[in-house]
mmCIF file of C-alpha atoms in Angstrom:
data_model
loop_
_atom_site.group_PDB
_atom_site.id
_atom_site.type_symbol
_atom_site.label_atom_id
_atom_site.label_comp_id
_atom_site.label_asym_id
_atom_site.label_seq_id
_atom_site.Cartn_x
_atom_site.Cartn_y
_atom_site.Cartn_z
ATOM 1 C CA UNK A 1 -16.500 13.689 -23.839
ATOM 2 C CA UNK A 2 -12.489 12.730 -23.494
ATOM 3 C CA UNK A 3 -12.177 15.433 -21.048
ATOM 4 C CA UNK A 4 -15.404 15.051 -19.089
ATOM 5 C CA UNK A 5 -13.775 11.112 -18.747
ATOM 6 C CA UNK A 6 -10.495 12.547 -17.603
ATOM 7 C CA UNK A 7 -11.938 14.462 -15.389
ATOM 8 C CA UNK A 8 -14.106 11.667 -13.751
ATOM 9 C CA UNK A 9 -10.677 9.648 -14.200
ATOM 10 C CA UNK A 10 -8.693 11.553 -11.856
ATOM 11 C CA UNK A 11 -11.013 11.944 -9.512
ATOM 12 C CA UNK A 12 -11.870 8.263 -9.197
ATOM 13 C CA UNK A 13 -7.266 7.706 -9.085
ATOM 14 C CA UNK A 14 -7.378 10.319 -6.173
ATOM 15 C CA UNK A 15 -10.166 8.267 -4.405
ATOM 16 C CA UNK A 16 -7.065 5.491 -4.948
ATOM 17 C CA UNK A 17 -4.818 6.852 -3.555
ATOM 18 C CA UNK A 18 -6.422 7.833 -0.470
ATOM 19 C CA UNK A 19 -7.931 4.364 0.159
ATOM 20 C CA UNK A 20 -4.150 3.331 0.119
ATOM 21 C CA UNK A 21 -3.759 4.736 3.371
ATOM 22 C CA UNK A 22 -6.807 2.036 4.513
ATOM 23 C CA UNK A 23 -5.150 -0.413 3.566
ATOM 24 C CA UNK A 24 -7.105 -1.028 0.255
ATOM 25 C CA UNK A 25 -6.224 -1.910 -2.902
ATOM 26 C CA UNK A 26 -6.469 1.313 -4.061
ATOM 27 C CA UNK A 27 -3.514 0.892 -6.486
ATOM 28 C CA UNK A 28 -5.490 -2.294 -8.152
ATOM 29 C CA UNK A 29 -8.487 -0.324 -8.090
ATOM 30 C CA UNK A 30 -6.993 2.757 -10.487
ATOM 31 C CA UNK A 31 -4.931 0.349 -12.576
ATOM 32 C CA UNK A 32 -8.240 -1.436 -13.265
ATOM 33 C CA UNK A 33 -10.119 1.940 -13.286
ATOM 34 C CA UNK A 34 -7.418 2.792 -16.245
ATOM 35 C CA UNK A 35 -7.847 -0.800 -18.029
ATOM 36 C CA UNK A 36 -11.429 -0.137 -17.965
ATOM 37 C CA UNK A 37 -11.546 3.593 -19.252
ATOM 38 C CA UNK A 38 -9.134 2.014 -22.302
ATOM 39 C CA UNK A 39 -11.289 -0.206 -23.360
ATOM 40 C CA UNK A 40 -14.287 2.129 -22.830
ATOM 41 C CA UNK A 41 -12.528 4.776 -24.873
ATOM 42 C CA UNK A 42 -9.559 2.933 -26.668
ATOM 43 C CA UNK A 43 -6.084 4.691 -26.810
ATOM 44 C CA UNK A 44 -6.994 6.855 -24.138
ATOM 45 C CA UNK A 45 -3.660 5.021 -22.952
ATOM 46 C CA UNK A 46 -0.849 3.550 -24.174
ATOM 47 C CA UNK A 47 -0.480 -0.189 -23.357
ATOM 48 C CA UNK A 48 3.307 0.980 -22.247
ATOM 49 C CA UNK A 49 1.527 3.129 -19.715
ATOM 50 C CA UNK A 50 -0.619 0.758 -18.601
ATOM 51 C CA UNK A 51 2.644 -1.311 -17.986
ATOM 52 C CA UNK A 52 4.678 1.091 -16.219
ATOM 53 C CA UNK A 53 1.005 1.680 -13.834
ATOM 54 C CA UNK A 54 1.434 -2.558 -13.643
ATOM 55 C CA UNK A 55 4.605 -2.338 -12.374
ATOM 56 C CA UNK A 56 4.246 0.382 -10.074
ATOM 57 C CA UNK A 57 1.134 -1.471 -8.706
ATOM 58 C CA UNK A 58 3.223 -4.500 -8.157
ATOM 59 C CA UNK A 59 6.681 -2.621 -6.831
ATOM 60 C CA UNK A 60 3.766 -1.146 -3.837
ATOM 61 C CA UNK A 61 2.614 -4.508 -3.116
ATOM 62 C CA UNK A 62 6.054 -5.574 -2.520
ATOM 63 C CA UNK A 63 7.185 -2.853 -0.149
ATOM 64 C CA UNK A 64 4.095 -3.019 1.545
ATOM 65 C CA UNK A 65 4.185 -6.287 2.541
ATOM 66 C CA UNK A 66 8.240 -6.575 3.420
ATOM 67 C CA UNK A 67 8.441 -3.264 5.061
ATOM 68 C CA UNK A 68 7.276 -4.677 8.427
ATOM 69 C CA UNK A 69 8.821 -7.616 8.300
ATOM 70 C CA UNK A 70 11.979 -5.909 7.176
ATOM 71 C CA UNK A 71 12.088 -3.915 10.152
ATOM 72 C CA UNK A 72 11.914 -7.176 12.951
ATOM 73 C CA UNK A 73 14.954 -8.773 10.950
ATOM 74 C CA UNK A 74 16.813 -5.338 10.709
ATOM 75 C CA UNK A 75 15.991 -5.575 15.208
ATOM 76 C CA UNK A 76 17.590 -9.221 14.498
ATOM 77 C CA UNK A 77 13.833 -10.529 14.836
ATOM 78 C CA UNK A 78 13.212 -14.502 13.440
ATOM 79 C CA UNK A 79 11.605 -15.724 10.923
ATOM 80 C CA UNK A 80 8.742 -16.088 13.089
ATOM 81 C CA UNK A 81 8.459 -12.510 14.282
ATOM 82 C CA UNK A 82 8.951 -11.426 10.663
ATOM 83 C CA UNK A 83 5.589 -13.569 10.200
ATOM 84 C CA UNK A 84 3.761 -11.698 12.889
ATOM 85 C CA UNK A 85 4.978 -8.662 11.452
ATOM 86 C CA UNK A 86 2.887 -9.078 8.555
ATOM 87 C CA UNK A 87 0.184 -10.451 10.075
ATOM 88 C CA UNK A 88 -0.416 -8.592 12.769
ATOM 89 C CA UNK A 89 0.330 -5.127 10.427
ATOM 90 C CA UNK A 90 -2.760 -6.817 8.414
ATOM 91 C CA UNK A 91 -5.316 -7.219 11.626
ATOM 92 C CA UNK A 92 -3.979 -4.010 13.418
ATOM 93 C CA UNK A 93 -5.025 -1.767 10.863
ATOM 94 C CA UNK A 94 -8.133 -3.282 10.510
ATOM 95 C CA UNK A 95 -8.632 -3.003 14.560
ATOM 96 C CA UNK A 96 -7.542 0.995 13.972
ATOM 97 C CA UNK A 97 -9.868 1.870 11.664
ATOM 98 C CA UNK A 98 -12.280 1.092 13.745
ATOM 99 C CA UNK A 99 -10.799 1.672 17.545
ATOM 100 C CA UNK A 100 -9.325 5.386 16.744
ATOM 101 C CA UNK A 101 -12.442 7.367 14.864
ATOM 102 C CA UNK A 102 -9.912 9.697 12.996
ATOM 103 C CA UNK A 103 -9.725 8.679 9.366
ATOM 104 C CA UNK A 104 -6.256 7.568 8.058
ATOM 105 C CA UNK A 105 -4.731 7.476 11.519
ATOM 106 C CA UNK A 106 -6.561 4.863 12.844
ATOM 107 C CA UNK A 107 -5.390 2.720 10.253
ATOM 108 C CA UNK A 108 -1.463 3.628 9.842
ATOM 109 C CA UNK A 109 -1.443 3.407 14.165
ATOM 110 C CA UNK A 110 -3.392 0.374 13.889
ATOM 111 C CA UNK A 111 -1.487 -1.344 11.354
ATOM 112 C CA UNK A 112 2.156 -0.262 13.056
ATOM 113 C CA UNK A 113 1.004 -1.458 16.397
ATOM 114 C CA UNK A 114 0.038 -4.195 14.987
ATOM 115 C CA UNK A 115 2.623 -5.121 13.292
ATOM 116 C CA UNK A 116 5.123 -3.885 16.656
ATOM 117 C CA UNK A 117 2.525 -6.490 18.540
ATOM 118 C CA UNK A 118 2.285 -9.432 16.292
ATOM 119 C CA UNK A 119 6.132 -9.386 15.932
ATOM 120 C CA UNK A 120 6.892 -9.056 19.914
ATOM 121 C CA UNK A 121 4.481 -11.379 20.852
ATOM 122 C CA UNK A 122 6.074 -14.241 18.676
ATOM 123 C CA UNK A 123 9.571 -13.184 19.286
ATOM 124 C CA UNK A 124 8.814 -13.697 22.623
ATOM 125 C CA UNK A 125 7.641 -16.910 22.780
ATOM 126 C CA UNK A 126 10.881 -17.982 21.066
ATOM 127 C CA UNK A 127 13.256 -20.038 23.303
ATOM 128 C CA UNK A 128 16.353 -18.444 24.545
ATOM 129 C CA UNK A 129 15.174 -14.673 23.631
ATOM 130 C CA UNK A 130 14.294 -12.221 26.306
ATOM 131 C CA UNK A 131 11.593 -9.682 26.778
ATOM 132 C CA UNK A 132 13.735 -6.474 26.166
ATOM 133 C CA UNK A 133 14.462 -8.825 22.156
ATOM 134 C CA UNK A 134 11.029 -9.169 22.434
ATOM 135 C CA UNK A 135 11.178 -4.814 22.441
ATOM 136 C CA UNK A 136 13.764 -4.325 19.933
ATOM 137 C CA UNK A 137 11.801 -6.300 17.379
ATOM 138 C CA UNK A 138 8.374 -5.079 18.023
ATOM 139 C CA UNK A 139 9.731 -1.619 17.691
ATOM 140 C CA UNK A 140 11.407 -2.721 14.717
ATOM 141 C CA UNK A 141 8.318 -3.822 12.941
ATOM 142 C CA UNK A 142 6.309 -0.731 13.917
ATOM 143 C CA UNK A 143 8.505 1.550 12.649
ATOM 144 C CA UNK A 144 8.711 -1.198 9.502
ATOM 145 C CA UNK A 145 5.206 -0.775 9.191
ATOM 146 C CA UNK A 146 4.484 2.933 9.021
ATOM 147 C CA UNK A 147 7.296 3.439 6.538
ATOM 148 C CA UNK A 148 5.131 -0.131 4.624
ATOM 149 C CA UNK A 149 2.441 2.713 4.255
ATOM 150 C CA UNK A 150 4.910 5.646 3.286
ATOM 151 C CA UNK A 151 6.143 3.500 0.377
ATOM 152 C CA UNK A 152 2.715 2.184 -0.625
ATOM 153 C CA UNK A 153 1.624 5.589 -0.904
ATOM 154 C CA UNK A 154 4.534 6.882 -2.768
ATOM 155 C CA UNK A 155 3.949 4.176 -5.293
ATOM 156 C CA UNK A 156 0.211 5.314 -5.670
ATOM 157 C CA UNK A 157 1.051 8.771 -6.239
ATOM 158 C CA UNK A 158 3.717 7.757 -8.566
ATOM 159 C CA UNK A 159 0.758 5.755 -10.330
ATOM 160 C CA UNK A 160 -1.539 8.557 -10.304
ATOM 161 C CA UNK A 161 0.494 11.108 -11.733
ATOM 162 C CA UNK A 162 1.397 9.018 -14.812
ATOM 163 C CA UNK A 163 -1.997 8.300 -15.503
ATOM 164 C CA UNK A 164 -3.615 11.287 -15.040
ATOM 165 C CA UNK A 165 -0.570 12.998 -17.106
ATOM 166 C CA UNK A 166 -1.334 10.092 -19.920
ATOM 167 C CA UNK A 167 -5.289 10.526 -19.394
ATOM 168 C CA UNK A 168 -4.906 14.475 -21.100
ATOM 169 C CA UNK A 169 -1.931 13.995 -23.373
#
């Protein structure tokens, strides 16, 4: 029965780790998918795994949501453009997932643009900046953006790999 569970485990964690690239809580969703399976089965893990999965979970969360906004300040974007970073990384990859009909793409174009958009658009309508600062930041934040989603995904692999290691040991 243990490895039947495993099995199921892992697949369920790989399902996690793809819905990452959707913007999902896919990292939430295994750590809670682990949680569950321990209680279900206890010792399956260690409570110091289930910490280390914690942390990871968290560590994504953070470099998801300051990547974008990272890249407008590194472009010398304001606080305000760093806000539409985020934002607009948030409703652009919900717009791609469902403007560009290739899975995963739709959502990591969507979400850069979105991010390249929401931080232009308010960098723009700050006094004394021009349109080609307006640019510079917008690009920042894009390319702030898709590395948001490299680093989220790194995290969930890093997440995955420990568990599913821990699920057979």
């Amino acid at each position: 029965m243990a490895i039947v569970l495993g099995i199921a485990f892992t697949f369920t964690a790989a399902a996690c780790v793809v819905s990452t690239l959707f913007m999902l809580p896919g990292t939430w969703v295994m750590l809670l998918a682990a949680v569950g399976l321990n209680v279900y089965q206890p010792e399956t893990f260690s409570w110091w795994t289930i910490g280390v999965a914690a942390a990871l979970a968290v560590g994504g969360e953070i470099a998801e949501t300051v990547s974008g906004a990272a890249g407008a300040r590194a472009a010398n974007g304001s606080r305000r453009s760093m806000a539409g970073a985020i934002v607009g990384g948030i409703v652009g990859a919900v717009a791609g997932t469902f403007v560009v009909p290739v899975p995963m793409l739709g959502t990591i174009v969507g979400g850069a643009a979105g991010a390249g958009v929401g931080a232009g658009l308010l960098e723009a309508t700050k006094e004394g900046h021009s349109g080609g600062d307006a640019v510079k930041v917008a690009s920042g934040a894009a390319v702030g953006r898709f590395f948001a989603t490299v680093f989220k995904m790194a995290f969930a692999l890093a997440m995955f790999f420990v568990l599913v290691v821990a699920v057979f040991v």
